[in-house]
Amino acid sequence: MHTLRPWLHALFAVLAGFLTMAGTAALGLAAAGATDLPAGGYPRVVLATVVAALGGTVTLDGHAGDLAGSRAGLTLIPLSVSLAGALVLAGAFRHRAPGTHPGAYAARIGVLWLPAVLAVSLTAHHTFRIPLGEGTLGDLGDILGLSPEIGFTTDVPTTVLLGLLWPAGVLALTAVASRTVPLPRLLEGARPVAYAMVGLLLGCVAVGAVIALVVAGTRGHPVRTLAVVLLGLPNVVWPVFTLGLGAVWDGRVGGPFGLPMPHLLDEVLRTRDVSTLDLGTLARHDGRAWWLAVVDAVLVLSAAYVAALRSPARLPLWRHGVRTGLALALTVLGVCATTRISAHYGLSLIGVGDLGGGLSGVLFLRPRLWSAVGTALAWGLVAGLLGGLAARRWPPPVRGRGTPLPPRERGTGR
């Protein structure tokens, strides 16, 4: 029984992670109205959402009869679902059975994760028929025998590979950010900034959740807001965070698609040509956008201060700056890689054009990657220096009976 306990704990962690992701996806999709999908499509869409949350590949395909064709594509990671599963898995890893080696526990997670992700991948597929409606378009469909369909399937090998890399990344980040997992000496210095960057991203999500609740309570649309929170809140707040740092994104919204983002962003991007999204373009529509830079300054300086407090007390300030700069640059790189959006759908007749009528559209949002990373590096360098100075000026809270924590014990990073 003693030898089975670590396996049972790992099995519980895997089941809890998948059930949390599936439950979050189910609630978010229900709030978005997916329960009305025909032919039992709702459960399959939930599974496809879990696959996408793991970084897997969900492929859209369509058919519209002999004389017509349909095309579709979607690239989107529902990061609220990913984050929910990651938090559960990280919590289980941190509270694993006493005496269990972290590497052995991670290996057990991987062994048990494989059949779970394989089962989800094999069942995440479905096909929907798209009604043409009444009027000219519907009559034309009846005459020509048009019956447009769109479906989704999962690239099983790719999904299984990426689905195994996902928990590996979550557990590796948890190990680096936690003080309870032994690490090679070379990686010890990464602990404080890793912890601070995880806190920074979670802080952005918390701020976004509060704003979403306020908006839902004051401006209506609570169900729609709940859908965004449960499916893609990080997809909203993390790109907005990079905008406050000075990053630039390119994008366009056309047709029936809509961004799961505030109306201001949708308004900026709903143009005929590709639009540039940055603080300047946002401020031209709403001057309050400049407050994003102020909020980002508070968040980044707070993260740098926390990282400095958890670092060795005698670490030079310039090293605080370099570590924080590199950590923030890597964080923004991860944000840009995971929050880009691309979607399109179109129905053509005899290979010519889109039929329109609300049956075609395009949406994409992509960052100017290296300028965003370079801007984050500069912010991090400055914030690291200021955070290190602040940590020396205002030391940690007292410990015990009002006795300050000795400098050599403060922030050993272990």
PDB file of N, CA and C in Angstrom, residues 270-308:
ATOM      1  N   ARG A 270     -11.804  46.676 -35.993  1.00  0.00           N
ATOM      2  CA  ARG A 270     -12.831  46.376 -36.992  1.00  0.00           C
ATOM      3  C   ARG A 270     -12.708  47.356 -38.164  1.00  0.00           C
ATOM      4  N   THR A 271     -11.759  47.100 -39.037  1.00  0.00           N
ATOM      5  CA  THR A 271     -11.483  47.934 -40.211  1.00  0.00           C
ATOM      6  C   THR A 271     -11.314  47.039 -41.429  1.00  0.00           C
ATOM      7  N   ARG A 272     -11.239  47.668 -42.595  1.00  0.00           N
ATOM      8  CA  ARG A 272     -11.061  46.899 -43.823  1.00  0.00           C
ATOM      9  C   ARG A 272      -9.646  46.372 -43.964  1.00  0.00           C
ATOM     10  N   ASP A 273      -8.689  47.125 -43.451  1.00  0.00           N
ATOM     11  CA  ASP A 273      -7.291  46.733 -43.569  1.00  0.00           C
ATOM     12  C   ASP A 273      -6.761  46.332 -42.193  1.00  0.00           C
ATOM     13  N   VAL A 274      -5.536  45.836 -42.186  1.00  0.00           N
ATOM     14  CA  VAL A 274      -4.881  45.468 -40.943  1.00  0.00           C
ATOM     15  C   VAL A 274      -4.664  46.723 -40.098  1.00  0.00           C
ATOM     16  N   SER A 275      -5.008  46.647 -38.831  1.00  0.00           N
ATOM     17  CA  SER A 275      -4.887  47.783 -37.922  1.00  0.00           C
ATOM     18  C   SER A 275      -3.725  47.572 -36.958  1.00  0.00           C
ATOM     19  N   THR A 276      -3.165  48.680 -36.509  1.00  0.00           N
ATOM     20  CA  THR A 276      -2.117  48.652 -35.499  1.00  0.00           C
ATOM     21  C   THR A 276      -2.739  48.928 -34.145  1.00  0.00           C
ATOM     22  N   LEU A 277      -2.440  48.066 -33.200  1.00  0.00           N
ATOM     23  CA  LEU A 277      -2.992  48.192 -31.859  1.00  0.00           C
ATOM     24  C   LEU A 277      -1.859  48.498 -30.883  1.00  0.00           C
ATOM     25  N   ASP A 278      -1.879  49.687 -30.316  1.00  0.00           N
ATOM     26  CA  ASP A 278      -0.918  50.067 -29.291  1.00  0.00           C
ATOM     27  C   ASP A 278      -1.571  51.110 -28.391  1.00  0.00           C
ATOM     28  N   LEU A 279      -0.822  51.632 -27.435  1.00  0.00           N
ATOM     29  CA  LEU A 279      -1.392  52.606 -26.513  1.00  0.00           C
ATOM     30  C   LEU A 279      -1.880  53.856 -27.242  1.00  0.00           C
ATOM     31  N   GLY A 280      -1.147  54.257 -28.271  1.00  0.00           N
ATOM     32  CA  GLY A 280      -1.532  55.460 -28.996  1.00  0.00           C
ATOM     33  C   GLY A 280      -2.868  55.318 -29.700  1.00  0.00           C
ATOM     34  N   THR A 281      -3.068  54.190 -30.416  1.00  0.00           N
ATOM     35  CA  THR A 281      -4.341  54.009 -31.117  1.00  0.00           C
ATOM     36  C   THR A 281      -5.492  53.836 -30.138  1.00  0.00           C
ATOM     37  N   LEU A 282      -5.234  53.175 -29.013  1.00  0.00           N
ATOM     38  CA  LEU A 282      -6.286  53.056 -27.998  1.00  0.00           C
ATOM     39  C   LEU A 282      -6.645  54.416 -27.416  1.00  0.00           C
ATOM     40  N   ALA A 283      -5.620  55.227 -27.149  1.00  0.00           N
ATOM     41  CA  ALA A 283      -5.867  56.533 -26.536  1.00  0.00           C
ATOM     42  C   ALA A 283      -6.621  57.466 -27.465  1.00  0.00           C
ATOM     43  N   ARG A 284      -6.481  57.286 -28.777  1.00  0.00           N
ATOM     44  CA  ARG A 284      -7.235  58.117 -29.708  1.00  0.00           C
ATOM     45  C   ARG A 284      -8.732  57.832 -29.636  1.00  0.00           C
ATOM     46  N   HIS A 285      -9.073  56.623 -29.214  1.00  0.00           N
ATOM     47  CA  HIS A 285     -10.479  56.286 -29.028  1.00  0.00           C
ATOM     48  C   HIS A 285     -10.957  56.539 -27.605  1.00  0.00           C
ATOM     49  N   ASP A 286     -10.044  56.418 -26.649  1.00  0.00           N
ATOM     50  CA  ASP A 286     -10.398  56.626 -25.248  1.00  0.00           C
ATOM     51  C   ASP A 286      -9.126  57.027 -24.503  1.00  0.00           C
ATOM     52  N   GLY A 287      -9.076  58.262 -24.041  1.00  0.00           N
ATOM     53  CA  GLY A 287      -7.874  58.779 -23.385  1.00  0.00           C
ATOM     54  C   GLY A 287      -7.491  58.046 -22.121  1.00  0.00           C
ATOM     55  N   ARG A 288      -8.435  57.319 -21.522  1.00  0.00           N
ATOM     56  CA  ARG A 288      -8.110  56.586 -20.294  1.00  0.00           C
ATOM     57  C   ARG A 288      -7.146  55.428 -20.537  1.00  0.00           C
ATOM     58  N   ALA A 289      -6.886  55.101 -21.801  1.00  0.00           N
ATOM     59  CA  ALA A 289      -5.973  53.998 -22.111  1.00  0.00           C
ATOM     60  C   ALA A 289      -4.568  54.236 -21.570  1.00  0.00           C
ATOM     61  N   TRP A 290      -4.187  55.518 -21.406  1.00  0.00           N
ATOM     62  CA  TRP A 290      -2.848  55.799 -20.882  1.00  0.00           C
ATOM     63  C   TRP A 290      -2.663  55.271 -19.461  1.00  0.00           C
ATOM     64  N   TRP A 291      -3.762  55.037 -18.744  1.00  0.00           N
ATOM     65  CA  TRP A 291      -3.648  54.481 -17.393  1.00  0.00           C
ATOM     66  C   TRP A 291      -3.080  53.063 -17.404  1.00  0.00           C
ATOM     67  N   LEU A 292      -3.132  52.401 -18.554  1.00  0.00           N
ATOM     68  CA  LEU A 292      -2.543  51.070 -18.639  1.00  0.00           C
ATOM     69  C   LEU A 292      -1.051  51.105 -18.303  1.00  0.00           C
ATOM     70  N   ALA A 293      -0.365  52.135 -18.754  1.00  0.00           N
ATOM     71  CA  ALA A 293       1.063  52.250 -18.453  1.00  0.00           C
ATOM     72  C   ALA A 293       1.297  52.416 -16.959  1.00  0.00           C
ATOM     73  N   VAL A 294       0.435  53.176 -16.289  1.00  0.00           N
ATOM     74  CA  VAL A 294       0.565  53.372 -14.845  1.00  0.00           C
ATOM     75  C   VAL A 294       0.325  52.067 -14.103  1.00  0.00           C
ATOM     76  N   VAL A 295      -0.733  51.343 -14.494  1.00  0.00           N
ATOM     77  CA  VAL A 295      -1.026  50.054 -13.851  1.00  0.00           C
ATOM     78  C   VAL A 295       0.126  49.079 -14.062  1.00  0.00           C
ATOM     79  N   ASP A 296       0.663  49.037 -15.278  1.00  0.00           N
ATOM     80  CA  ASP A 296       1.793  48.152 -15.553  1.00  0.00           C
ATOM     81  C   ASP A 296       3.006  48.515 -14.704  1.00  0.00           C
ATOM     82  N   ALA A 297       3.259  49.800 -14.534  1.00  0.00           N
ATOM     83  CA  ALA A 297       4.391  50.224 -13.716  1.00  0.00           C
ATOM     84  C   ALA A 297       4.246  49.722 -12.285  1.00  0.00           C
ATOM     85  N   VAL A 298       3.044  49.823 -11.744  1.00  0.00           N
ATOM     86  CA  VAL A 298       2.805  49.345 -10.373  1.00  0.00           C
ATOM     87  C   VAL A 298       3.011  47.834 -10.295  1.00  0.00           C
ATOM     88  N   LEU A 299       2.468  47.096 -11.264  1.00  0.00           N
ATOM     89  CA  LEU A 299       2.582  45.637 -11.243  1.00  0.00           C
ATOM     90  C   LEU A 299       4.024  45.172 -11.402  1.00  0.00           C
ATOM     91  N   VAL A 300       4.743  45.761 -12.353  1.00  0.00           N
ATOM     92  CA  VAL A 300       6.117  45.323 -12.610  1.00  0.00           C
ATOM     93  C   VAL A 300       7.035  45.705 -11.453  1.00  0.00           C
ATOM     94  N   LEU A 301       6.876  46.911 -10.905  1.00  0.00           N
ATOM     95  CA  LEU A 301       7.691  47.306  -9.750  1.00  0.00           C
ATOM     96  C   LEU A 301       7.396  46.430  -8.539  1.00  0.00           C
ATOM     97  N   SER A 302       6.139  46.064  -8.350  1.00  0.00           N
ATOM     98  CA  SER A 302       5.791  45.172  -7.239  1.00  0.00           C
ATOM     99  C   SER A 302       6.446  43.812  -7.418  1.00  0.00           C
ATOM    100  N   ALA A 303       6.424  43.288  -8.642  1.00  0.00           N
ATOM    101  CA  ALA A 303       7.067  42.004  -8.906  1.00  0.00           C
ATOM    102  C   ALA A 303       8.570  42.078  -8.680  1.00  0.00           C
ATOM    103  N   ALA A 304       9.184  43.168  -9.118  1.00  0.00           N
ATOM    104  CA  ALA A 304      10.628  43.331  -8.915  1.00  0.00           C
ATOM    105  C   ALA A 304      10.969  43.435  -7.431  1.00  0.00           C
ATOM    106  N   TYR A 305      10.114  44.102  -6.672  1.00  0.00           N
ATOM    107  CA  TYR A 305      10.330  44.233  -5.222  1.00  0.00           C
ATOM    108  C   TYR A 305      10.242  42.867  -4.552  1.00  0.00           C
ATOM    109  N   VAL A 306       9.232  42.079  -4.923  1.00  0.00           N
ATOM    110  CA  VAL A 306       9.084  40.738  -4.350  1.00  0.00           C
ATOM    111  C   VAL A 306      10.285  39.867  -4.707  1.00  0.00           C
ATOM    112  N   ALA A 307      10.743  39.943  -5.957  1.00  0.00           N
ATOM    113  CA  ALA A 307      11.902  39.157  -6.370  1.00  0.00           C
ATOM    114  C   ALA A 307      13.139  39.552  -5.573  1.00  0.00           C
ATOM    115  N   ALA A 308      13.316  40.845  -5.313  1.00  0.00           N
ATOM    116  CA  ALA A 308      14.475  41.303  -4.550  1.00  0.00           C
ATOM    117  C   ALA A 308      14.415  40.818  -3.110  1.00  0.00           C
TER     118      ALA A 308
END
